[in-house]
Amino acid sequence: MDLSGSSAVVTGGGSGLGAATAEALAQAGAKVVVLDLDGAKATAVANRIGGVAVAGDVAEEAPVIAAVEAAEALGPLRVAVACAGIAPAARVAGRSGPHDLALFERVVRVNLVGTFNLLRVAAARMTTNGPLADGERGLVVCTASIAAFEGQIGQAAYAASKGGVVGLTLPAARELARFGVRVVTIAPGLIHTPLMDTLTPEAREALSRQPLFPQRLGRPTEFGALVLAIAANPLLNGETIRLDGALRLPPA
């Protein structure tokens, strides 16, 4: 897919994977709308790449609709990438009692409902696009995690929410195929996002030894590069792609 003259929406675009993806899409010629709960961060990224910022919660209808409409004003919406997510840790049955139900609901709301919210709004708009040479009209890239397959102790909510994203991928791709809209999910492993900077250097070093090769933390730019590779290859559809250096998470 040639992104020149098209538009894109990236949720969670104010930092980490989202910011790197927004930058990659802009470098490929797309006009990018950056949606983030933190409006200041969204604005900073949008200013850097010549895009547009929208502040809001990905699980709410109005901000996502606003982001899609802002993108359409810049050009046909061809790519939407759902990067917004949270990952609080809590045990199902811990020393202080059962897992907080409100926390579980919040994780699912941001990670799964927020992803579906972008998917439904963006895909509906993409179906109205004129087809490209091969009949393609658009691409939605979702973000899961390898925790969807090997969730660790304390990751029940996170793993469940990301497992939901994986489960959403194929049925959505099947439904949207007749419109020429693809749905692909990326399941990252250990990526050096701002969350990693809250750890001690020793903890980061220990984590960096877990992938088989390359034996280091992944880079957000590598996630952005994979988004571009997916956009370039129309045969990629209905699949979840691991981006993890052959890492398989242990129980804890």
mmCIF file of C-alpha atoms in Angstrom, residues 161-251:
data_model
loop_
_atom_site.group_PDB
_atom_site.id
_atom_site.type_symbol
_atom_site.label_atom_id
_atom_site.label_comp_id
_atom_site.label_asym_id
_atom_site.label_seq_id
_atom_site.Cartn_x
_atom_site.Cartn_y
_atom_site.Cartn_z
ATOM 1 C CA SER A 161 -7.311 -8.277 27.460
ATOM 2 C CA LYS A 162 -4.568 -9.028 24.940
ATOM 3 C CA GLY A 163 -5.933 -12.512 24.331
ATOM 4 C CA GLY A 164 -9.184 -10.798 23.423
ATOM 5 C CA VAL A 165 -7.356 -8.690 20.838
ATOM 6 C CA VAL A 166 -5.864 -11.849 19.299
ATOM 7 C CA GLY A 167 -9.291 -13.472 19.228
ATOM 8 C CA LEU A 168 -10.793 -10.399 17.562
ATOM 9 C CA THR A 169 -8.341 -10.403 14.665
ATOM 10 C CA LEU A 170 -9.510 -13.241 12.424
ATOM 11 C CA PRO A 171 -13.287 -12.730 12.639
ATOM 12 C CA ALA A 172 -12.834 -9.025 11.938
ATOM 13 C CA ALA A 173 -10.563 -9.775 8.978
ATOM 14 C CA ARG A 174 -13.067 -12.278 7.608
ATOM 15 C CA GLU A 175 -15.943 -9.828 7.899
ATOM 16 C CA LEU A 176 -14.067 -6.913 6.335
ATOM 17 C CA ALA A 177 -12.418 -8.901 3.530
ATOM 18 C CA ARG A 178 -15.240 -8.216 1.092
ATOM 19 C CA PHE A 179 -14.515 -4.492 1.438
ATOM 20 C CA GLY A 180 -10.775 -4.861 0.921
ATOM 21 C CA VAL A 181 -9.996 -3.863 4.522
ATOM 22 C CA ARG A 182 -7.319 -5.939 6.269
ATOM 23 C CA VAL A 183 -6.910 -6.583 10.004
ATOM 24 C CA VAL A 184 -3.547 -7.680 11.409
ATOM 25 C CA THR A 185 -2.314 -7.844 15.001
ATOM 26 C CA ILE A 186 1.224 -7.480 16.319
ATOM 27 C CA ALA A 187 2.152 -9.240 19.579
ATOM 28 C CA PRO A 188 5.302 -7.536 20.897
ATOM 29 C CA GLY A 189 7.644 -9.047 23.440
ATOM 30 C CA LEU A 190 9.893 -6.942 25.661
ATOM 31 C CA ILE A 191 10.155 -3.499 24.078
ATOM 32 C CA HIS A 192 12.108 -0.569 25.538
ATOM 33 C CA THR A 193 9.209 1.832 26.061
ATOM 34 C CA PRO A 194 9.032 4.560 28.750
ATOM 35 C CA LEU A 195 7.642 1.922 31.133
ATOM 36 C CA MET A 196 11.034 0.193 31.080
ATOM 37 C CA ASP A 197 12.732 3.392 32.231
ATOM 38 C CA THR A 198 10.928 3.087 35.557
ATOM 39 C CA LEU A 199 12.943 -0.074 36.281
ATOM 40 C CA THR A 200 16.442 -0.184 37.703
ATOM 41 C CA PRO A 201 19.318 -0.680 35.244
ATOM 42 C CA GLU A 202 19.874 -4.121 36.760
ATOM 43 C CA ALA A 203 16.242 -5.109 36.133
ATOM 44 C CA ARG A 204 16.396 -3.885 32.534
ATOM 45 C CA GLU A 205 19.621 -5.800 31.988
ATOM 46 C CA ALA A 206 18.034 -8.993 33.301
ATOM 47 C CA LEU A 207 15.051 -8.554 30.995
ATOM 48 C CA SER A 208 17.267 -7.851 28.000
ATOM 49 C CA ARG A 209 18.895 -11.292 28.361
ATOM 50 C CA GLN A 210 15.584 -13.150 27.949
ATOM 51 C CA PRO A 211 15.063 -12.946 24.137
ATOM 52 C CA LEU A 212 17.056 -15.572 22.234
ATOM 53 C CA PHE A 213 18.193 -13.295 19.398
ATOM 54 C CA PRO A 214 18.766 -10.463 19.279
ATOM 55 C CA GLN A 215 19.451 -10.647 23.000
ATOM 56 C CA ARG A 216 18.235 -7.181 23.928
ATOM 57 C CA LEU A 217 15.053 -5.239 24.462
ATOM 58 C CA GLY A 218 13.135 -4.475 21.304
ATOM 59 C CA ARG A 219 13.022 -0.944 19.971
ATOM 60 C CA PRO A 220 9.799 0.973 19.312
ATOM 61 C CA THR A 221 11.155 1.790 15.843
ATOM 62 C CA GLU A 222 11.124 -1.941 15.074
ATOM 63 C CA PHE A 223 7.423 -2.035 15.858
ATOM 64 C CA GLY A 224 6.875 0.939 13.547
ATOM 65 C CA ALA A 225 8.887 -0.770 10.829
ATOM 66 C CA LEU A 226 6.676 -3.858 11.101
ATOM 67 C CA VAL A 227 3.560 -1.724 10.679
ATOM 68 C CA LEU A 228 5.013 -0.382 7.423
ATOM 69 C CA ALA A 229 5.930 -3.908 6.298
ATOM 70 C CA ILE A 230 2.364 -5.065 6.937
ATOM 71 C CA ALA A 231 1.016 -2.110 4.990
ATOM 72 C CA ALA A 232 3.331 -2.984 2.090
ATOM 73 C CA ASN A 233 2.313 -6.654 1.902
ATOM 74 C CA PRO A 234 -1.390 -7.193 1.086
ATOM 75 C CA LEU A 235 -1.152 -10.941 1.727
ATOM 76 C CA LEU A 236 -0.799 -10.309 5.457
ATOM 77 C CA ASN A 237 -4.311 -10.488 6.837
ATOM 78 C CA GLY A 238 -6.168 -12.054 9.756
ATOM 79 C CA GLU A 239 -2.907 -12.954 11.497
ATOM 80 C CA THR A 240 -1.148 -12.186 14.781
ATOM 81 C CA ILE A 241 2.588 -11.648 14.309
ATOM 82 C CA ARG A 242 4.970 -12.090 17.234
ATOM 83 C CA LEU A 243 7.702 -9.466 17.498
ATOM 84 C CA ASP A 244 9.808 -10.896 20.295
ATOM 85 C CA GLY A 245 13.202 -12.292 19.299
ATOM 86 C CA ALA A 246 11.936 -15.855 19.916
ATOM 87 C CA LEU A 247 11.166 -15.024 23.560
ATOM 88 C CA ARG A 248 8.794 -17.344 25.438
ATOM 89 C CA LEU A 249 7.795 -15.942 28.798
ATOM 90 C CA PRO A 250 8.310 -18.069 31.918
ATOM 91 C CA PRO A 251 5.528 -18.273 34.550
#
